[in-house]
GROMACS .gro file of C-alpha atoms in nm:
model
  344
    1MET     CA    1  -0.995  -3.789   3.604
    2THR     CA    2  -0.917  -3.456   3.766
    3THR     CA    3  -0.565  -3.452   3.627
    4ALA     CA    4  -0.687  -3.527   3.276
    5GLY     CA    5  -0.953  -3.258   3.298
    6THR     CA    6  -0.700  -3.004   3.425
    7THR     CA    7  -0.457  -3.090   3.149
    8ALA     CA    8  -0.724  -3.063   2.882
    9GLY     CA    9  -0.835  -2.729   3.016
   10ALA     CA   10  -0.478  -2.601   3.024
   11VAL     CA   11  -0.425  -2.697   2.664
   12ASP     CA   12  -0.759  -2.584   2.536
   13LYS     CA   13  -0.805  -2.233   2.670
   14ARG     CA   14  -0.650  -1.915   2.543
   15PRO     CA   15  -0.767  -1.553   2.524
   16GLY     CA   16  -0.959  -1.505   2.202
   17GLY     CA   17  -1.072  -1.866   2.187
   18LEU     CA   18  -0.751  -2.016   2.042
   19THR     CA   19  -0.585  -2.326   2.191
   20THR     CA   20  -0.226  -2.306   2.310
   21THR     CA   21  -0.124  -2.563   2.049
   22ALA     CA   22  -0.330  -2.425   1.761
   23TYR     CA   23  -0.208  -2.067   1.775
   24PRO     CA   24   0.167  -2.146   1.753
   25ARG     CA   25   0.097  -2.368   1.451
   26TYR     CA   26  -0.109  -2.092   1.296
   27LEU     CA   27   0.164  -1.836   1.369
   28ALA     CA   28   0.442  -2.060   1.234
   29GLY     CA   29   0.247  -2.122   0.915
   30LYS     CA   30   0.194  -1.752   0.854
   31LEU     CA   31   0.558  -1.664   0.928
   32GLY     CA   32   0.677  -1.944   0.700
   33GLY     CA   33   0.451  -1.819   0.424
   34ALA     CA   34   0.587  -1.466   0.466
   35VAL     CA   35   0.947  -1.588   0.439
   36VAL     CA   36   0.869  -1.788   0.124
   37SER     CA   37   0.690  -1.488  -0.025
   38LEU     CA   38   0.987  -1.262   0.050
   39PHE     CA   39   1.225  -1.503  -0.122
   40ALA     CA   40   0.992  -1.515  -0.421
   41VAL     CA   41   1.004  -1.133  -0.427
   42LEU     CA   42   1.385  -1.139  -0.437
   43VAL     CA   43   1.382  -1.384  -0.729
   44THR     CA   44   1.111  -1.193  -0.915
   45SER     CA   45   1.271  -0.853  -0.861
   46PHE     CA   46   1.600  -0.973  -1.006
   47PHE     CA   47   1.478  -1.154  -1.317
   48LEU     CA   48   1.168  -0.945  -1.396
   49PHE     CA   49   1.358  -0.623  -1.454
   50ARG     CA   50   1.627  -0.797  -1.656
   51ILE     CA   51   1.375  -0.831  -1.940
   52ILE     CA   52   1.317  -0.453  -1.960
   53PRO     CA   53   1.446  -0.331  -2.298
   54GLY     CA   54   1.747  -0.105  -2.285
   55ASP     CA   55   2.112  -0.106  -2.184
   56PRO     CA   56   2.172   0.075  -1.852
   57VAL     CA   57   2.531   0.165  -1.946
   58ARG     CA   58   2.426   0.311  -2.282
   59ALA     CA   59   2.145   0.505  -2.111
   60MET     CA   60   2.387   0.651  -1.855
   61THR     CA   61   2.635   0.757  -2.123
   62HIS     CA   62   2.373   0.886  -2.367
   63GLY     CA   63   2.498   1.203  -2.534
   64VAL     CA   64   2.848   1.163  -2.389
   65PRO     CA   65   3.130   1.041  -2.618
   66THR     CA   66   3.230   0.705  -2.470
   67SER     CA   67   3.477   0.453  -2.607
   68ALA     CA   68   3.423   0.078  -2.610
   69GLU     CA   69   3.688   0.041  -2.340
   70GLN     CA   70   3.508   0.289  -2.116
   71MET     CA   71   3.177   0.108  -2.173
   72ALA     CA   72   3.344  -0.220  -2.076
   73THR     CA   73   3.487  -0.058  -1.763
   74LEU     CA   74   3.147   0.066  -1.657
   75ARG     CA   75   2.992  -0.278  -1.712
   76ARG     CA   76   3.270  -0.433  -1.505
   77GLN     CA   77   3.227  -0.168  -1.235
   78PHE     CA   78   2.855  -0.240  -1.200
   79GLY     CA   79   2.897  -0.618  -1.229
   80LEU     CA   80   2.705  -0.639  -1.556
   81ASP     CA   81   2.982  -0.844  -1.717
   82LEU     CA   82   2.932  -1.134  -1.476
   83PRO     CA   83   2.720  -1.441  -1.562
   84LEU     CA   84   2.355  -1.400  -1.475
   85TRP     CA   85   2.362  -1.669  -1.204
   86GLN     CA   86   2.653  -1.498  -1.031
   87GLN     CA   87   2.479  -1.160  -1.047
   88PHE     CA   88   2.176  -1.325  -0.885
   89THR     CA   89   2.369  -1.490  -0.600
   90ASP     CA   90   2.558  -1.167  -0.529
   91TYR     CA   91   2.231  -0.974  -0.528
   92CYS     CA   92   2.062  -1.215  -0.283
   93ALA     CA   93   2.362  -1.222  -0.051
   94LYS     CA   94   2.378  -0.844  -0.034
   95ALA     CA   95   2.000  -0.803  -0.004
   96LEU     CA   96   1.990  -1.031   0.301
   97THR     CA   97   2.239  -0.800   0.475
   98GLY     CA   98   2.039  -0.489   0.382
   99ASP     CA   99   2.268  -0.383   0.097
  100LEU     CA  100   2.045  -0.304  -0.203
  101GLY     CA  101   2.333  -0.198  -0.425
  102MET     CA  102   2.446   0.126  -0.586
  103SER     CA  103   2.219   0.329  -0.813
  104TYR     CA  104   2.349   0.361  -1.171
  105GLN     CA  105   2.168   0.689  -1.222
  106PHE     CA  106   2.242   0.873  -0.896
  107ARG     CA  107   2.572   0.703  -0.808
  108ALA     CA  108   2.449   0.666  -0.448
  109PRO     CA  109   2.345   0.369  -0.229
  110VAL     CA  110   1.991   0.253  -0.306
  111GLY     CA  111   1.906   0.227   0.064
  112GLU     CA  112   2.008   0.589   0.120
  113LEU     CA  113   1.795   0.710  -0.171
  114ILE     CA  114   1.493   0.519  -0.040
  115VAL     CA  115   1.534   0.654   0.313
  116ASN     CA  116   1.558   1.011   0.181
  117LYS     CA  117   1.235   0.981  -0.023
  118LEU     CA  118   1.036   0.772   0.224
  119PRO     CA  119   0.911   1.056   0.453
  120ALA     CA  120   0.737   1.237   0.165
  121THR     CA  121   0.559   0.919   0.059
  122LEU     CA  122   0.458   0.828   0.416
  123LEU     CA  123   0.316   1.177   0.466
  124LEU     CA  124   0.109   1.179   0.147
  125THR     CA  125  -0.024   0.823   0.138
  126GLY     CA  126  -0.042   0.787   0.516
  127VAL     CA  127  -0.280   1.082   0.546
  128ALA     CA  128  -0.483   0.959   0.250
  129VAL     CA  129  -0.517   0.601   0.387
  130VAL     CA  130  -0.634   0.721   0.728
  131VAL     CA  131  -0.889   0.961   0.578
  132TYR     CA  132  -1.040   0.727   0.321
  133SER     CA  133  -1.046   0.429   0.560
  134VAL     CA  134  -1.251   0.626   0.815
  135ILE     CA  135  -1.485   0.770   0.551
  136GLY     CA  136  -1.524   0.437   0.369
  137LEU     CA  137  -1.598   0.237   0.686
  138TRP     CA  138  -1.852   0.491   0.809
  139LEU     CA  139  -2.037   0.533   0.479
  140GLY     CA  140  -2.015   0.160   0.398
  141THR     CA  141  -2.172   0.070   0.731
  142ARG     CA  142  -2.452   0.323   0.692
  143SER     CA  143  -2.522   0.221   0.331
  144ALA     CA  144  -2.548  -0.148   0.420
  145TRP     CA  145  -2.760  -0.094   0.730
  146ARG     CA  146  -3.007   0.114   0.528
  147HIS     CA  147  -2.962  -0.066   0.200
  148GLY     CA  148  -3.204   0.016  -0.075
  149GLY     CA  149  -3.267   0.369   0.049
  150LEU     CA  150  -3.182   0.690  -0.130
  151GLY     CA  151  -2.859   0.740   0.065
  152ASP     CA  152  -2.743   0.388  -0.016
  153ARG     CA  153  -2.814   0.428  -0.386
  154VAL     CA  154  -2.635   0.765  -0.402
  155ASN     CA  155  -2.331   0.647  -0.203
  156THR     CA  156  -2.300   0.325  -0.401
  157GLY     CA  157  -2.336   0.501  -0.735
  158ILE     CA  158  -2.068   0.758  -0.651
  159ALA     CA  159  -1.838   0.490  -0.513
  160LEU     CA  160  -1.873   0.269  -0.821
  161THR     CA  161  -1.799   0.566  -1.045
  162LEU     CA  162  -1.490   0.675  -0.852
  163TRP     CA  163  -1.359   0.319  -0.818
  164SER     CA  164  -1.365   0.282  -1.196
  165VAL     CA  165  -1.181   0.610  -1.259
  166PRO     CA  166  -0.802   0.584  -1.318
  167SER     CA  167  -0.621   0.776  -1.046
  168PHE     CA  168  -0.386   0.953  -1.287
  169TRP     CA  169  -0.683   1.076  -1.497
  170LEU     CA  170  -0.861   1.206  -1.189
  171GLY     CA  171  -0.540   1.379  -1.079
  172LEU     CA  172  -0.500   1.550  -1.416
  173LEU     CA  173  -0.865   1.659  -1.405
  174LEU     CA  174  -0.818   1.811  -1.060
  175ILE     CA  175  -0.508   1.996  -1.180
  176ILE     CA  176  -0.699   2.141  -1.477
  177VAL     CA  177  -0.993   2.252  -1.263
  178PHE     CA  178  -0.831   2.363  -0.937
  179SER     CA  179  -0.470   2.445  -1.031
  180VAL     CA  180  -0.497   2.593  -1.378
  181GLY     CA  181  -0.854   2.713  -1.333
  182ILE     CA  182  -1.149   2.671  -1.563
  183GLY     CA  183  -1.440   2.909  -1.622
  184PRO     CA  184  -1.542   3.080  -1.298
  185ILE     CA  185  -1.317   2.849  -1.091
  186PRO     CA  186  -0.979   3.014  -1.028
  187GLY     CA  187  -0.655   2.823  -0.985
  188MET     CA  188  -0.624   2.772  -0.610
  189PHE     CA  189  -0.364   2.499  -0.562
  190PRO     CA  190  -0.011   2.429  -0.691
  191THR     CA  191   0.024   2.207  -0.996
  192GLY     CA  192   0.289   1.991  -0.833
  193GLY     CA  193   0.574   1.954  -0.591
  194MET     CA  194   0.575   1.936  -0.213
  195GLU     CA  195   0.679   2.290  -0.116
  196SER     CA  196   0.740   2.634  -0.257
  197GLY     CA  197   1.092   2.645  -0.117
  198ASP     CA  198   1.082   2.983   0.055
  199GLU     CA  199   0.883   2.912   0.374
  200THR     CA  200   0.995   2.825   0.726
  201GLY     CA  201   0.832   2.732   1.056
  202PHE     CA  202   0.453   2.711   1.067
  203ALA     CA  203   0.431   2.878   0.726
  204TYR     CA  204   0.624   2.579   0.587
  205VAL     CA  205   0.371   2.339   0.738
  206LEU     CA  206   0.085   2.531   0.577
  207ASP     CA  207   0.272   2.538   0.246
  208VAL     CA  208   0.319   2.159   0.247
  209ALA     CA  209  -0.047   2.111   0.343
  210HIS     CA  210  -0.147   2.339   0.054
  211HIS     CA  211   0.055   2.125  -0.188
  212MET     CA  212  -0.098   1.807  -0.044
  213VAL     CA  213  -0.462   1.895  -0.102
  214LEU     CA  214  -0.502   1.775  -0.461
  215PRO     CA  215  -0.290   1.456  -0.445
  216VAL     CA  216  -0.455   1.354  -0.116
  217LEU     CA  217  -0.799   1.428  -0.263
  218THR     CA  218  -0.714   1.207  -0.562
  219LEU     CA  219  -0.606   0.915  -0.342
  220VAL     CA  220  -0.902   0.957  -0.105
  221ALA     CA  221  -1.157   0.967  -0.387
  222VAL     CA  222  -1.044   0.631  -0.525
  223GLY     CA  223  -0.958   0.466  -0.191
  224TYR     CA  224  -1.276   0.550  -0.003
  225ALA     CA  225  -1.485   0.404  -0.284
  226GLN     CA  226  -1.314   0.067  -0.254
  227THR     CA  227  -1.342   0.065   0.126
  228LEU     CA  228  -1.710   0.161   0.115
  229LEU     CA  229  -1.804  -0.112  -0.133
  230VAL     CA  230  -1.613  -0.388   0.049
  231MET     CA  231  -1.754  -0.290   0.390
  232ARG     CA  232  -2.106  -0.263   0.250
  233ALA     CA  233  -2.090  -0.608   0.086
  234SER     CA  234  -1.943  -0.768   0.398
  235LEU     CA  235  -2.204  -0.617   0.630
  236LEU     CA  236  -2.489  -0.717   0.398
  237ASP     CA  237  -2.370  -1.079   0.424
  238GLU     CA  238  -2.391  -1.058   0.804
  239MET     CA  239  -2.730  -0.891   0.827
  240GLY     CA  240  -2.924  -1.213   0.768
  241GLY     CA  241  -2.752  -1.390   1.059
  242ASP     CA  242  -2.960  -1.551   1.334
  243TYR     CA  243  -2.744  -1.393   1.602
  244LEU     CA  244  -2.869  -1.048   1.499
  245THR     CA  245  -3.229  -1.165   1.531
  246THR     CA  246  -3.147  -1.302   1.877
  247ALA     CA  247  -2.984  -0.973   1.977
  248ARG     CA  248  -3.291  -0.778   1.871
  249ALA     CA  249  -3.517  -1.025   2.052
  250LYS     CA  250  -3.326  -0.949   2.371
  251GLY     CA  251  -3.437  -0.588   2.336
  252LEU     CA  252  -3.112  -0.433   2.216
  253ARG     CA  253  -3.145  -0.109   2.026
  254ASP     CA  254  -3.075  -0.116   1.653
  255ASP     CA  255  -2.759   0.094   1.672
  256VAL     CA  256  -2.624  -0.131   1.951
  257VAL     CA  257  -2.689  -0.440   1.738
  258ARG     CA  258  -2.503  -0.276   1.453
  259ARG     CA  259  -2.201  -0.157   1.653
  260ARG     CA  260  -2.150  -0.450   1.887
  261HIS     CA  261  -2.258  -0.746   1.677
  262ALA     CA  262  -2.288  -0.688   1.303
  263VAL     CA  263  -1.994  -0.456   1.233
  264PRO     CA  264  -1.726  -0.655   1.425
  265ASN     CA  265  -1.820  -0.971   1.237
  266ALA     CA  266  -1.814  -0.788   0.904
  267LEU     CA  267  -1.468  -0.642   0.957
  268LEU     CA  268  -1.248  -0.933   0.841
  269PRO     CA  269  -1.256  -0.858   0.466
  270THR     CA  270  -1.230  -0.486   0.533
  271VAL     CA  271  -0.938  -0.534   0.774
  272THR     CA  272  -0.754  -0.726   0.502
  273MET     CA  273  -0.809  -0.443   0.256
  274ILE     CA  274  -0.706  -0.175   0.508
  275PHE     CA  275  -0.382  -0.356   0.586
  276ILE     CA  276  -0.312  -0.395   0.215
  277ASN     CA  277  -0.368  -0.021   0.180
  278LEU     CA  278  -0.126   0.034   0.470
  279GLY     CA  279   0.125  -0.166   0.268
  280HIS     CA  280   0.068   0.081  -0.011
  281VAL     CA  281   0.175   0.359   0.226
  282ALA     CA  282   0.537   0.253   0.175
  283ALA     CA  283   0.491   0.208  -0.198
  284GLY     CA  284   0.300   0.527  -0.241
  285SER     CA  285   0.109   0.576  -0.563
  286ILE     CA  286   0.345   0.583  -0.858
  287LEU     CA  287   0.093   0.740  -1.093
  288VAL     CA  288  -0.035   1.003  -0.850
  289GLU     CA  289   0.313   1.100  -0.733
  290THR     CA  290   0.426   1.128  -1.094
  291VAL     CA  291   0.127   1.341  -1.199
  292PHE     CA  292   0.175   1.580  -0.908
  293SER     CA  293   0.558   1.571  -0.916
  294TRP     CA  294   0.555   1.458  -0.553
  295PRO     CA  295   0.913   1.384  -0.436
  296GLY     CA  296   0.843   1.038  -0.294
  297LEU     CA  297   0.919   0.674  -0.368
  298GLY     CA  298   0.661   0.654  -0.646
  299GLY     CA  299   0.832   0.931  -0.843
  300LEU     CA  300   1.171   0.774  -0.770
  301PHE     CA  301   1.048   0.440  -0.910
  302TYR     CA  302   0.931   0.612  -1.228
  303GLN     CA  303   1.273   0.776  -1.268
  304ALA     CA  304   1.448   0.443  -1.213
  305LEU     CA  305   1.237   0.268  -1.476
  306SER     CA  306   1.319   0.529  -1.738
  307VAL     CA  307   1.693   0.442  -1.741
  308PRO     CA  308   1.653   0.147  -1.643
  309ASP     CA  309   1.840   0.178  -1.313
  310LEU     CA  310   1.835  -0.191  -1.220
  311PRO     CA  311   1.961  -0.173  -0.858
  312LEU     CA  312   1.722   0.110  -0.775
  313VAL     CA  313   1.425  -0.057  -0.945
  314GLN     CA  314   1.501  -0.386  -0.770
  315GLY     CA  315   1.547  -0.219  -0.432
  316LEU     CA  316   1.221  -0.027  -0.458
  317PHE     CA  317   1.037  -0.338  -0.573
  318VAL     CA  318   1.165  -0.531  -0.270
  319VAL     CA  319   1.062  -0.249  -0.034
  320PHE     CA  320   0.715  -0.220  -0.190
  321ALA     CA  321   0.652  -0.595  -0.190
  322GLY     CA  322   0.806  -0.640   0.155
  323ALA     CA  323   0.570  -0.378   0.299
  324MET     CA  324   0.274  -0.563   0.148
  325ILE     CA  325   0.394  -0.897   0.288
  326LEU     CA  326   0.442  -0.744   0.633
  327MET     CA  327   0.096  -0.584   0.635
  328ASN     CA  328  -0.068  -0.909   0.520
  329LEU     CA  329   0.116  -1.093   0.797
  330LEU     CA  330  -0.005  -0.843   1.058
  331ALA     CA  331  -0.361  -0.878   0.927
  332ASP     CA  332  -0.336  -1.258   0.957
  333LEU     CA  333  -0.212  -1.225   1.315
  334LEU     CA  334  -0.500  -0.989   1.397
  335TYR     CA  335  -0.772  -1.219   1.260
  336PRO     CA  336  -0.788  -1.450   1.566
  337LEU     CA  337  -0.858  -1.147   1.787
  338LEU     CA  338  -1.151  -1.046   1.566
  339ASP     CA  339  -1.283  -1.399   1.507
  340PRO     CA  340  -1.174  -1.677   1.747
  341ARG     CA  341  -1.267  -1.938   1.486
  342VAL     CA  342  -0.967  -1.831   1.273
  343GLY     CA  343  -0.653  -2.032   1.345
  344ARG     CA  344  -0.820  -2.328   1.514
   0.00000   0.00000   0.00000
């Protein structure tokens, strides 16, 4: 009897409430799903962009006298003369080793181009995600806890308005008002780019920050609205729970009930959304980066689509989707720590 009880206890207990047998199964299932999703991304990235109208070789040689023999040489050089199935197998084999191919447009390795543009995107979208996540969580919690009040109605109305506004339109509006200037408002910020090009040291840091104001404001305005609405809806679902009534009956103050009981249980949907937004940090915002001429991955993707530069488009698509898959996987692995019922 003692041996059986000891064995059952050894199998059943884990930090966070998960069993030693349940968590590995949960982990294996999530990892397997991530691998399948990544393979689906490779397949999609190859075939999806093959249906884009346009001939990459003709686009590269546009305006340059090129003979049929030279066109055939270029197609052979880039592997475009091979059967589609062979192009696909070659692409998958190279992608699994980290080789994303050679850009048609820039005549440089795709991986090198992505690495060069990644810091600018991480800086812009990373700052924006941190700012709007903090603001959205704070305002969403306050709006839900005092739902129906004036502050809740104002916050929700503004959030719904901003969430429905296209980011590129909001960016253009900010450029017109704060870069070009309108009426009594003078132009205070650059219309685009990341730097002026003639600053060094701390002055360079201030210059980059000056260029970041409007694109970050655009991303924050749209992102905080989504975070606020999701957090508000999730917390409202929790506020009718019996455990909150029990906590109040024990004499806990209202802010303690909110912080220690209601908010942690309302975080799961918001955590999912925050991790998805963290996945967007790698992808950046194609529209916002294009509007503000920000030299990141979003602008690079737009350039690649205009050719179309198939290896570069495919490589960026894999990086963007891979970042999303990774962030979703991390969110899934975090769930059992927030709610022990997950993964059982």
